[in-house]
Coordinates of N, CA and C in Angstrom, one line a residue:
M1 N 0.9 -1.2 0.0 CA 0.1 0.0 0.0 C 0.9 1.3 0.0
S2 N 0.5 2.2 -0.8 CA 1.2 3.5 -0.9 C 0.9 4.3 0.4
S3 N 2.0 5.1 0.9 CA 1.7 5.8 2.1 C 2.8 7.0 2.2
I4 N 2.5 7.9 3.1 CA 3.4 9.1 3.4 C 3.9 8.8 4.8
L5 N 5.3 8.9 5.0 CA 5.8 8.8 6.4 C 6.5 10.2 6.6
F6 N 6.1 10.8 7.8 CA 6.6 12.0 8.2 C 7.9 11.7 9.0
T7 N 9.1 12.2 8.5 CA 10.3 11.9 9.1 C 11.0 13.2 9.8
G8 N 10.4 14.3 9.5 CA 10.8 15.5 10.2 C 9.7 16.6 10.2
T9 N 9.3 17.1 11.3 CA 8.0 17.9 11.4 C 8.2 19.3 12.2
S10 N 9.5 19.5 12.6 CA 9.6 20.7 13.4 C 9.7 21.9 12.5
S11 N 9.7 23.1 13.2 CA 9.7 24.4 12.5 C 11.2 24.7 12.2
G12 N 11.4 25.9 11.8 CA 12.8 26.4 11.6 C 13.6 26.4 12.7
Y13 N 13.0 26.6 13.8 CA 13.8 26.4 15.2 C 13.7 25.1 15.6
P14 N 14.8 24.3 15.7 CA 14.8 22.9 16.0 C 14.1 22.5 17.3
A15 N 13.5 21.3 17.3 CA 12.8 20.8 18.4 C 13.7 19.7 19.0
A16 N 13.6 19.5 20.3 CA 14.4 18.5 21.0 C 14.0 17.0 20.6
D17 N 12.7 17.0 20.2 CA 12.2 15.5 20.0 C 11.7 15.3 18.5
R18 N 12.1 16.3 17.6 CA 11.6 16.1 16.2 C 12.7 16.6 15.3
A19 N 12.8 15.9 14.2 CA 13.8 16.4 13.1 C 13.2 17.6 12.3
C20 N 14.0 18.2 11.5 CA 13.6 19.3 10.6 C 12.8 18.6 9.4
S21 N 12.3 19.5 8.6 CA 11.3 19.0 7.5 C 11.8 18.0 6.6
S22 N 11.1 16.9 6.5 CA 11.3 15.8 5.5 C 10.1 14.9 5.5
I23 N 9.7 14.3 4.4 CA 8.7 13.2 4.3 C 9.3 12.2 3.4
L24 N 8.8 11.0 3.4 CA 9.1 10.0 2.5 C 7.7 9.4 1.9
L25 N 7.8 9.4 0.5 CA 6.6 8.8 -0.1 C 7.0 7.4 -0.4
N26 N 6.0 6.4 0.0 CA 6.2 5.0 -0.3 C 5.2 4.7 -1.4
I27 N 5.6 4.6 -2.6 CA 4.7 4.4 -3.8 C 4.8 3.0 -4.2
S28 N 4.0 2.0 -3.8 CA 4.1 0.6 -4.2 C 5.5 0.1 -3.9
G29 N 6.1 0.4 -2.7 CA 7.3 -0.1 -2.3 C 8.6 0.7 -2.8
R30 N 8.4 1.7 -3.6 CA 9.5 2.7 -4.0 C 9.4 3.9 -3.2
L31 N 10.6 4.4 -2.7 CA 10.7 5.4 -1.8 C 11.2 6.7 -2.5
Y32 N 10.5 7.8 -2.3 CA 10.8 9.1 -2.7 C 10.8 10.1 -1.5
Q33 N 11.8 10.9 -1.4 CA 12.1 11.8 -0.4 C 11.8 13.3 -0.8
I34 N 11.0 14.0 0.1 CA 10.9 15.4 -0.1 C 11.5 16.1 1.1
D35 N 12.5 17.0 0.8 CA 13.2 17.7 1.7 C 14.1 16.8 2.6
A36 N 15.2 17.4 3.1 CA 16.2 16.7 3.9 C 16.7 17.7 5.0
G37 N 15.8 18.0 5.8 CA 16.2 18.8 7.0 C 17.2 18.2 7.9
E38 N 17.8 18.9 8.7 CA 18.7 18.3 9.8 C 18.0 17.3 10.6
G39 N 18.6 16.2 10.8 CA 18.0 15.2 11.6 C 17.4 14.1 10.8
F40 N 17.3 14.3 9.5 CA 16.6 13.3 8.7 C 17.2 11.8 8.9
S41 N 18.5 11.7 8.9 CA 19.2 10.3 8.9 C 18.8 9.6 10.2
S42 N 18.9 10.3 11.4 CA 18.6 9.6 12.6 C 17.1 9.2 12.6
S43 N 16.2 10.1 12.1 CA 14.9 9.8 12.1 C 14.5 8.7 11.2
A44 N 15.2 8.6 10.0 CA 14.9 7.5 9.2 C 15.4 6.2 9.9
L45 N 16.6 6.2 10.5 CA 17.0 4.9 11.2 C 16.1 4.5 12.3
K46 N 15.4 5.5 12.9 CA 14.5 5.2 14.0 C 13.2 4.5 13.4
R47 N 12.9 4.8 12.2 CA 11.8 4.2 11.5 C 12.2 2.9 10.6
K48 N 13.4 2.6 10.8 CA 13.9 1.3 10.0 C 13.8 1.6 8.5
I49 N 14.1 2.8 8.1 CA 14.1 3.0 6.6 C 15.4 2.7 6.1
D50 N 15.5 2.0 5.0 CA 16.7 1.5 4.3 C 17.1 2.6 3.3
C51 N 18.1 3.4 3.8 CA 18.6 4.5 2.9 C 19.1 4.1 1.6
K52 N 19.4 2.8 1.3 CA 19.9 2.3 0.1 C 18.8 2.3 -1.0
I53 N 17.5 2.4 -0.6 CA 16.4 2.2 -1.6 C 15.7 3.5 -1.8
I54 N 16.1 4.6 -1.3 CA 15.5 5.9 -1.7 C 15.9 6.2 -3.1
E55 N 14.8 6.4 -3.9 CA 15.1 6.5 -5.3 C 15.4 7.9 -5.8
K56 N 14.7 8.9 -5.3 CA 14.8 10.2 -5.7 C 14.7 11.1 -4.5
I57 N 15.3 12.3 -4.4 CA 15.2 13.3 -3.4 C 14.9 14.6 -3.9
F58 N 14.0 15.4 -3.5 CA 13.4 16.6 -4.0 C 13.6 17.7 -2.8
I59 N 14.3 18.7 -3.0 CA 14.5 19.7 -2.0 C 13.8 20.9 -2.5
S60 N 12.9 21.5 -1.6 CA 12.0 22.5 -2.0 C 12.7 23.9 -1.9
H61 N 13.6 24.2 -1.0 CA 14.4 25.3 -1.0 C 15.6 25.1 -0.1
L62 N 16.4 26.2 0.0 CA 17.7 26.0 0.6 C 17.8 26.4 2.0
H63 N 16.8 26.7 2.8 CA 16.9 27.0 4.1 C 17.4 25.7 4.8
P64 N 18.2 25.9 5.9 CA 18.9 24.7 6.5 C 17.9 23.6 7.0
D65 N 16.8 24.0 7.5 CA 15.8 23.1 8.0 C 15.2 22.3 6.9
H66 N 15.4 22.6 5.6 CA 14.9 21.8 4.6 C 16.0 21.0 3.7
S67 N 17.2 21.4 4.0 CA 18.3 20.9 3.1 C 19.5 20.4 3.7
C68 N 19.9 20.8 4.9 CA 21.2 20.5 5.4 C 21.5 19.1 5.8
G69 N 20.3 18.3 5.9 CA 20.5 17.0 6.2 C 21.1 16.1 5.1
I70 N 21.1 16.7 3.9 CA 21.4 15.9 2.7 C 22.9 15.3 2.8
F71 N 23.8 16.1 3.4 CA 25.1 15.7 3.4 C 25.4 14.4 4.3
L72 N 24.8 14.5 5.5 CA 24.8 13.3 6.3 C 24.2 12.2 5.7
E73 N 23.1 12.4 5.1 CA 22.3 11.4 4.4 C 23.3 10.7 3.3
L74 N 24.0 11.5 2.6 CA 24.9 10.9 1.6 C 26.0 10.1 2.3
Q75 N 26.5 10.5 3.3 CA 27.5 9.9 4.1 C 27.0 8.5 4.6
M76 N 25.8 8.6 5.1 CA 25.1 7.3 5.6 C 25.0 6.3 4.5
M77 N 24.6 6.8 3.3 CA 24.5 5.9 2.1 C 25.9 5.3 1.7
L78 N 26.9 6.2 1.8 CA 28.3 5.7 1.6 C 28.7 4.6 2.5
L79 N 28.5 4.8 3.8 CA 28.8 3.8 4.8 C 28.0 2.5 4.7
A80 N 26.7 2.7 4.3 CA 25.9 1.6 4.1 C 26.2 0.8 2.7
K81 N 27.1 1.4 1.9 CA 27.5 0.7 0.7 C 26.3 0.7 -0.3
R82 N 25.7 1.7 -0.3 CA 24.7 1.9 -1.4 C 25.2 1.7 -2.8
K83 N 24.6 1.0 -3.7 CA 25.0 0.8 -5.1 C 24.2 1.6 -6.1
A84 N 22.9 1.7 -5.9 CA 22.0 2.3 -6.9 C 22.3 3.8 -7.0
G85 N 22.3 4.4 -8.2 CA 22.4 5.7 -8.4 C 21.4 6.6 -7.8
L86 N 21.7 7.9 -7.6 CA 20.7 8.8 -6.8 C 20.7 10.1 -7.5
E87 N 19.5 10.5 -7.8 CA 19.3 12.0 -8.3 C 18.7 12.8 -7.2
I88 N 19.3 14.0 -7.0 CA 18.8 14.9 -6.0 C 18.4 16.2 -6.7
F89 N 17.1 16.4 -6.8 CA 16.5 17.6 -7.3 C 16.5 18.8 -6.3
A90 N 16.9 19.9 -6.8 CA 17.0 21.1 -5.9 C 16.9 22.3 -6.8
P91 N 16.6 23.4 -6.2 CA 16.5 24.7 -7.0 C 17.7 25.0 -7.8
A92 N 17.6 25.4 -9.0 CA 18.7 25.6 -9.9 C 19.8 26.4 -9.3
E93 N 19.5 27.4 -8.6 CA 20.5 28.3 -8.0 C 21.4 27.6 -7.0
A94 N 21.0 26.4 -6.6 CA 21.7 25.7 -5.6 C 22.7 24.7 -6.0
L95 N 22.6 24.4 -7.3 CA 23.3 23.2 -7.9 C 24.8 23.3 -7.6
D96 N 25.4 24.4 -8.0 CA 26.9 24.5 -7.9 C 27.3 24.4 -6.5
G97 N 26.5 25.2 -5.6 CA 26.9 25.3 -4.2 C 26.8 23.9 -3.5
L98 N 25.7 23.1 -3.8 CA 25.5 21.8 -3.2 C 26.7 20.9 -3.6
A99 N 27.0 20.9 -4.9 CA 28.1 20.1 -5.3 C 29.4 20.4 -4.7
K100 N 29.7 21.7 -4.5 CA 31.0 22.1 -4.0 C 31.0 21.7 -2.5
A101 N 29.8 21.9 -1.8 CA 29.7 21.6 -0.3 C 29.9 20.1 -0.2
A102 N 29.4 19.2 -1.1 CA 29.5 17.8 -0.9 C 31.0 17.5 -1.1
S103 N 31.7 18.0 -1.9 CA 33.2 17.8 -2.0 C 33.9 18.3 -0.8
M104 N 33.5 19.6 -0.3 CA 34.1 20.1 0.9 C 34.0 19.2 2.0
F105 N 32.9 18.4 2.1 CA 32.7 17.5 3.1 C 33.2 16.0 2.8
Y106 N 34.1 16.0 1.7 CA 34.8 14.8 1.3 C 33.8 13.7 0.8
L107 N 32.7 14.1 0.3 CA 31.8 13.2 -0.3 C 32.0 13.3 -1.9
F108 N 33.3 13.1 -2.3 CA 33.6 13.1 -3.6 C 32.9 12.1 -4.4
P109 N 32.4 12.6 -5.6 CA 31.6 11.5 -6.4 C 32.4 10.3 -6.8
Q110 N 33.8 10.6 -7.0 CA 34.6 9.5 -7.3 C 34.9 8.5 -6.2
K111 N 34.6 9.0 -5.0 CA 34.8 8.1 -3.7 C 33.6 7.2 -3.5
M112 N 32.4 7.6 -3.9 CA 31.1 7.0 -3.5 C 31.1 5.6 -4.3
P113 N 30.4 4.7 -3.7 CA 30.2 3.4 -4.3 C 28.9 3.4 -5.2
F114 N 28.3 4.6 -5.3 CA 27.1 4.8 -6.2 C 27.3 6.2 -6.8
S115 N 26.7 6.4 -8.0 CA 26.7 7.7 -8.6 C 25.6 8.5 -8.1
Y116 N 25.9 9.9 -7.9 CA 24.8 10.7 -7.5 C 25.1 12.1 -8.2
G117 N 24.0 12.9 -8.3 CA 24.1 14.1 -8.8 C 23.0 15.1 -8.5
F118 N 23.2 16.4 -8.6 CA 22.2 17.3 -8.2 C 21.6 17.9 -9.6
K119 N 20.2 17.8 -9.7 CA 19.5 18.2 -10.9 C 18.7 19.4 -10.6
P120 N 18.3 20.3 -11.5 CA 17.5 21.5 -11.2 C 16.0 21.1 -11.3
I121 N 15.4 21.7 -10.3 CA 14.0 21.7 -10.2 C 13.4 22.9 -11.1
R122 N 12.6 22.6 -12.0 CA 11.9 23.6 -12.8 C 10.4 23.5 -12.7
P123 N 9.7 24.6 -12.8 CA 8.2 24.6 -12.7 C 7.7 23.6 -13.8
G124 N 6.6 22.9 -13.3 CA 6.0 21.9 -14.1 C 6.4 20.5 -13.7
P125 N 6.3 19.5 -14.5 CA 6.6 18.1 -14.1 C 8.2 17.9 -13.8
V126 N 8.4 17.6 -12.6 CA 9.9 17.4 -12.2 C 10.2 15.9 -12.5
Y127 N 9.3 15.0 -12.2 CA 9.4 13.7 -12.4 C 8.1 12.8 -12.7
R128 N 8.3 12.0 -13.6 CA 7.1 11.1 -13.9 C 7.6 9.7 -14.2
K129 N 6.6 8.8 -13.7 CA 6.7 7.5 -14.1 C 5.3 6.9 -14.0
V130 N 5.1 5.6 -14.4 CA 3.7 5.1 -14.4 C 3.2 5.1 -12.9
G131 N 2.0 5.8 -12.8 CA 1.5 5.7 -11.4 C 1.9 6.9 -10.6
L132 N 2.9 7.7 -11.0 CA 3.3 8.8 -10.1 C 3.9 9.9 -11.0
A133 N 3.4 11.2 -10.6 CA 4.0 12.4 -11.2 C 4.2 13.4 -10.0
I134 N 5.3 14.2 -10.1 CA 5.6 15.1 -9.2 C 5.9 16.4 -9.9
Y135 N 4.9 17.4 -9.5 CA 5.1 18.7 -10.2 C 5.5 19.8 -9.2
A136 N 6.3 20.8 -9.7 CA 6.8 21.8 -8.8 C 6.2 23.1 -9.2
F137 N 5.9 23.9 -8.2 CA 5.2 25.2 -8.4 C 6.0 26.3 -7.5
P138 N 6.5 27.3 -8.2 CA 7.2 28.4 -7.4 C 6.3 29.0 -6.4
N139 N 6.9 29.4 -5.3 CA 6.2 30.2 -4.3 C 7.1 31.3 -3.9
K140 N 6.5 32.2 -3.0 CA 7.2 33.5 -2.7 C 7.9 33.5 -1.3
H141 N 8.1 32.3 -0.8 CA 8.7 32.2 0.7 C 10.0 33.0 0.8
L142 N 10.8 33.0 -0.2 CA 12.2 33.7 0.1 C 12.2 35.1 -0.3
E143 N 11.0 35.7 -0.8 CA 11.2 37.0 -1.4 C 11.4 38.2 -0.5
S144 N 11.2 37.9 0.8 CA 11.6 39.0 1.8 C 13.1 39.2 1.8
N145 N 13.8 38.4 1.1 CA 15.3 38.6 1.1 C 15.7 39.5 0.0
A146 N 14.8 40.0 -0.9 CA 15.2 40.7 -2.1 C 16.1 41.9 -1.8
R147 N 15.7 42.8 -0.8 CA 16.5 44.0 -0.6 C 17.9 43.7 -0.2
I148 N 18.1 42.8 0.7 CA 19.5 42.5 1.1 C 20.3 41.8 0.0
I149 N 19.7 41.0 -0.8 CA 20.3 40.4 -2.0 C 20.8 41.4 -2.9
D150 N 19.9 42.4 -3.1 CA 20.3 43.6 -4.0 C 21.3 44.3 -3.4
D151 N 21.3 44.6 -2.1 CA 22.3 45.5 -1.5 C 23.6 44.8 -1.5
L152 N 23.7 43.5 -1.3 CA 24.9 42.8 -1.3 C 25.5 42.4 -2.7
G153 N 24.6 42.3 -3.7 CA 25.0 42.0 -5.0 C 25.3 40.6 -5.1
V154 N 24.6 39.7 -4.3 CA 24.8 38.3 -4.4 C 23.9 37.7 -5.4
P155 N 24.3 36.5 -5.8 CA 23.5 35.7 -7.0 C 22.2 35.0 -6.5
N156 N 21.8 35.0 -5.2 CA 20.6 34.2 -4.8 C 19.4 34.7 -5.7
K157 N 18.7 33.6 -6.0 CA 17.5 33.9 -6.8 C 16.3 33.6 -6.2
M158 N 16.3 33.3 -4.9 CA 15.0 33.2 -4.1 C 14.2 32.1 -4.6
Q159 N 14.7 31.1 -5.0 CA 13.8 29.9 -5.6 C 13.3 29.1 -4.5
S160 N 12.0 28.9 -4.5 CA 11.4 28.1 -3.5 C 10.1 27.4 -4.1
Y161 N 9.9 26.2 -3.8 CA 8.8 25.4 -4.5 C 7.9 24.7 -3.6
S162 N 6.6 24.6 -4.0 CA 5.7 23.7 -3.5 C 5.5 22.5 -4.5
F163 N 5.1 21.4 -4.0 CA 5.0 20.2 -4.8 C 3.6 19.6 -4.9
K164 N 3.1 19.2 -6.0 CA 2.0 18.4 -6.2 C 2.4 17.0 -6.5
I165 N 1.9 16.0 -5.9 CA 2.2 14.6 -6.1 C 1.0 13.9 -6.5
V166 N 0.9 13.4 -7.7 CA -0.2 12.7 -8.3 C 0.1 11.2 -8.2
V167 N -0.6 10.5 -7.5 CA -0.5 9.0 -7.3 C -1.8 8.4 -7.8
G168 N -1.8 7.8 -8.9 CA -3.0 7.2 -9.5 C -4.1 8.4 -9.7
K169 N -5.2 8.2 -9.1 CA -6.2 9.3 -9.2 C -6.2 10.3 -8.0
K170 N -5.3 10.2 -7.1 CA -5.2 11.1 -6.0 C -4.1 12.1 -6.0
T171 N -4.4 13.3 -5.7 CA -3.4 14.4 -5.6 C -3.1 14.8 -4.2
I172 N -1.7 14.9 -3.9 CA -1.4 15.5 -2.6 C -0.5 16.7 -2.8
L173 N -0.8 17.7 -2.0 CA 0.0 18.9 -2.0 C 0.9 18.9 -0.8
Y174 N 2.1 19.2 -1.1 CA 3.2 19.5 -0.1 C 3.6 20.9 -0.2
S175 N 3.2 21.8 0.6 CA 3.4 23.2 0.5 C 4.8 23.7 0.5
G176 N 5.6 22.9 1.3 CA 7.0 23.4 1.6 C 6.7 24.7 2.4
D177 N 7.7 25.5 2.6 CA 7.5 26.8 3.3 C 7.0 27.8 2.2
I178 N 6.1 28.6 2.6 CA 5.4 29.5 1.8 C 5.6 31.0 2.3
K179 N 5.2 32.0 1.6 CA 5.2 33.3 2.1 C 4.1 33.6 3.0
D180 N 2.9 33.3 2.4 CA 1.6 33.4 3.1 C 0.5 32.5 2.5
E181 N -0.7 32.6 2.9 CA -1.7 31.8 2.4 C -2.0 32.0 0.9
F182 N -1.7 33.1 0.4 CA -1.9 33.4 -1.1 C -1.1 32.5 -2.0
D183 N 0.0 31.9 -1.5 CA 0.8 30.9 -2.3 C 0.0 29.7 -2.5
L184 N -1.1 29.4 -1.8 CA -1.8 28.2 -1.9 C -3.1 28.2 -2.8
R185 N -3.5 29.5 -3.0 CA -4.9 29.5 -3.7 C -4.9 28.8 -5.0
R186 N -3.9 28.8 -5.8 CA -4.0 28.3 -7.1 C -3.6 26.8 -7.1
L187 N -3.1 26.3 -5.9 CA -2.6 24.9 -5.8 C -3.7 24.0 -5.3
V188 N -4.6 24.4 -4.4 CA -5.4 23.5 -3.7 C -6.6 22.8 -4.5
P189 N -7.1 23.4 -5.6 CA -8.2 22.8 -6.4 C -7.8 21.4 -6.8
G190 N -8.6 20.4 -6.5 CA -8.4 19.1 -6.9 C -7.5 18.3 -6.0
V191 N -7.1 18.8 -4.9 CA -6.1 18.2 -4.0 C -7.0 17.4 -2.9
H192 N -6.6 16.1 -2.8 CA -7.2 15.3 -1.7 C -6.6 15.6 -0.4
T193 N -5.3 15.5 -0.3 CA -4.5 15.6 1.0 C -3.6 16.8 0.8
A194 N -3.7 17.8 1.7 CA -2.8 18.9 1.7 C -1.9 18.9 2.9
I195 N -0.6 18.9 2.8 CA 0.4 18.9 3.8 C 0.9 20.3 3.8
V196 N 0.5 21.1 4.9 CA 0.7 22.5 4.8 C 1.6 22.9 6.0
E197 N 2.6 23.8 5.8 CA 3.4 24.3 6.9 C 2.5 25.3 7.8
S198 N 2.8 25.4 9.1 CA 2.0 26.1 10.0 C 2.5 27.4 10.4
M199 N 3.7 27.9 9.9 CA 4.4 29.0 10.5 C 4.2 30.3 9.7
H200 N 3.7 30.2 8.5 CA 3.6 31.5 7.7 C 2.2 31.5 7.1
G201 N 1.5 32.7 7.2 CA 0.3 32.9 6.8 C -0.8 32.8 7.9
D202 N -1.9 33.2 7.6 CA -3.0 33.1 8.6 C -3.7 31.7 8.5
I203 N -3.7 31.1 9.7 CA -4.2 29.8 9.7 C -5.7 29.6 9.3
G204 N -6.5 30.5 9.8 CA -7.9 30.5 9.4 C -8.0 30.6 7.9
S205 N -7.3 31.6 7.3 CA -7.4 31.7 5.8 C -6.9 30.4 5.1
I206 N -5.8 29.8 5.6 CA -5.2 28.6 5.0 C -6.4 27.5 5.0
C207 N -7.0 27.4 6.2 CA -8.1 26.4 6.4 C -9.2 26.6 5.3
R208 N -9.6 27.8 5.2 CA -10.7 28.2 4.3 C -10.4 27.9 2.9
I209 N -9.1 28.3 2.5 CA -8.7 28.1 1.1 C -8.7 26.6 0.8
C210 N -8.2 25.8 1.8 CA -8.2 24.3 1.6 C -9.6 23.8 1.5
A211 N -10.5 24.3 2.3 CA -12.0 23.8 2.3 C -12.6 24.1 1.0
D212 N -12.4 25.4 0.5 CA -13.0 25.9 -0.7 C -12.5 25.1 -1.9
G213 N -11.3 24.6 -1.8 CA -10.7 23.9 -2.8 C -11.0 22.4 -2.9
G214 N -11.8 22.0 -1.9 CA -12.2 20.6 -1.8 C -11.3 19.6 -1.1
V215 N -10.3 20.2 -0.4 CA -9.4 19.3 0.3 C -10.1 18.4 1.3
K216 N -9.8 17.2 1.3 CA -10.5 16.2 2.2 C -9.7 15.9 3.5
R217 N -8.4 16.1 3.4 CA -7.5 15.8 4.5 C -6.4 16.8 4.6
L218 N -6.4 17.6 5.8 CA -5.4 18.6 5.9 C -4.4 18.2 7.0
I219 N -3.2 18.3 6.7 CA -2.2 17.9 7.7 C -1.2 19.1 7.9
F220 N -1.1 19.5 9.1 CA -0.2 20.6 9.5 C 1.2 20.1 9.9
T221 N 2.2 20.6 9.3 CA 3.6 20.3 9.7 C 4.4 21.5 9.8
H222 N 5.7 21.3 10.0 CA 6.7 22.6 10.3 C 6.1 23.2 11.6
L223 N 6.0 22.5 12.6 CA 5.2 22.9 13.8 C 6.2 23.3 14.9
P224 N 5.7 24.5 15.5 CA 6.6 25.0 16.6 C 6.5 24.2 17.8
A225 N 7.3 24.5 18.8 CA 7.3 23.7 20.1 C 6.2 24.1 21.0
R226 N 5.5 25.2 20.6 CA 4.5 25.7 21.5 C 3.2 24.9 21.5
F227 N 3.2 23.9 22.4 CA 2.0 23.0 22.6 C 1.5 23.1 24.0
P228 N 0.3 22.9 24.3 CA -0.7 22.4 23.5 C -1.6 23.6 22.9
A229 N -1.4 24.8 23.2 CA -2.3 25.9 22.8 C -2.4 26.0 21.3
D230 N -1.2 26.0 20.6 CA -1.3 26.1 19.1 C -2.0 24.9 18.6
R231 N -1.8 23.7 19.2 CA -2.5 22.5 18.7 C -4.0 22.7 18.6
R232 N -4.6 23.2 19.7 CA -5.9 23.3 19.8 C -6.4 24.4 18.8
N233 N -5.7 25.5 18.5 CA -5.9 26.6 17.6 C -6.0 26.0 16.2
L234 N -5.0 25.2 15.8 CA -4.8 24.7 14.5 C -6.1 23.8 14.1
L235 N -6.4 22.9 15.0 CA -7.4 21.9 14.7 C -8.8 22.6 14.7
S236 N -9.0 23.5 15.7 CA -10.3 24.1 15.7 C -10.5 25.0 14.5
Q237 N -9.4 25.6 14.0 CA -9.7 26.4 12.8 C -9.9 25.6 11.6
A238 N -9.4 24.4 11.6 CA -9.7 23.5 10.4 C -11.1 23.0 10.5
R239 N -11.6 22.7 11.7 CA -13.0 22.2 11.9 C -14.0 23.4 11.6
K240 N -13.7 24.5 11.9 CA -14.5 25.7 11.7 C -14.7 25.9 10.2
A241 N -13.6 25.7 9.4 CA -13.6 25.8 8.0 C -14.4 24.7 7.3
G242 N -14.6 23.5 8.0 CA -15.3 22.4 7.3 C -14.4 21.4 6.8
I243 N -13.1 21.4 7.2 CA -12.2 20.3 6.8 C -12.7 18.9 7.3
E244 N -12.9 17.9 6.4 CA -13.4 16.6 7.0 C -12.4 16.0 8.0
K245 N -11.1 16.1 7.7 CA -10.2 15.4 8.7 C -8.9 16.4 8.7
A246 N -8.6 16.8 9.9 CA -7.4 17.5 10.1 C -6.5 16.9 11.2
L247 N -5.1 16.9 10.8 CA -4.2 16.2 11.7 C -3.0 17.1 11.9
L248 N -2.3 16.9 13.0 CA -1.0 17.6 13.3 C 0.1 16.5 13.1
A249 N 1.1 16.8 12.2 CA 2.1 15.8 11.9 C 3.0 15.7 13.2
F250 N 3.6 14.5 13.2 CA 4.6 14.3 14.2 C 5.6 13.2 13.6
D251 N 6.8 13.3 14.0 CA 7.8 12.3 13.5 C 7.4 10.9 13.7
G252 N 7.3 10.2 12.5 CA 6.8 8.8 12.6 C 5.4 8.6 12.2
L253 N 4.6 9.7 12.0 CA 3.3 9.6 11.5 C 3.3 9.0 10.1
K254 N 2.4 8.1 9.9 CA 2.3 7.3 8.7 C 0.9 7.3 8.2
I255 N 0.6 7.9 7.0 CA -0.8 8.0 6.5 C -0.9 7.2 5.2
P256 N -1.9 6.4 4.9 CA -2.2 5.9 3.7 C -2.6 6.8 2.6
L257 N -2.2 6.5 1.4 CA -2.7 7.3 0.2 C -3.9 6.7 -0.4

């Protein structure tokens, strides 16, 4: 049975008991990873995930809580003697830096027992095979950096993506980090399950947008450590909007598709 496993659900500020952002899609026994926040490797080991069989990795943007776990993950794969090749999809602005960082960390491609490479995410279909399609949609999460990027004259392009995952007849939205609820408006129609971060945008508006778009199941992730007050607020807002089923993600949560 296909499923989603949450391997990292904390916010940008690390949590003592949760890893940073990552999920694993199990599509008929094939594993696809979205985001690789710090702590992914330990979380995967706790859930008895075999890192040698993760087929593709997709990184939504370059904030450390979504990307910095990739290097320890590569080291784990090296030590586990992975053999299968690996493609890591990331924003195009990051490819050179990620490759240089991997070499800086002595993860030289020539040293690895498997081939790996960083490939650019572009809007539209990023990956397709029978029974699965993953689409990327730019969002405005990083646009607050525009002034400092301009002042410093650095080459950052503020590339950040949300993903739609189509499995058979069912569509799942992974928001990644967004600027605000307006990043979601065009994405939710036709979505069955929305996995939405809880730290940016008005929660009531997010819930209403999801309800109006026909979302059947809303899962909040990227959760701060402030519980239980925020927990009650998130779920009550979802119920008020008319969402049939609302959940708060936690590391190890597994839901069927």
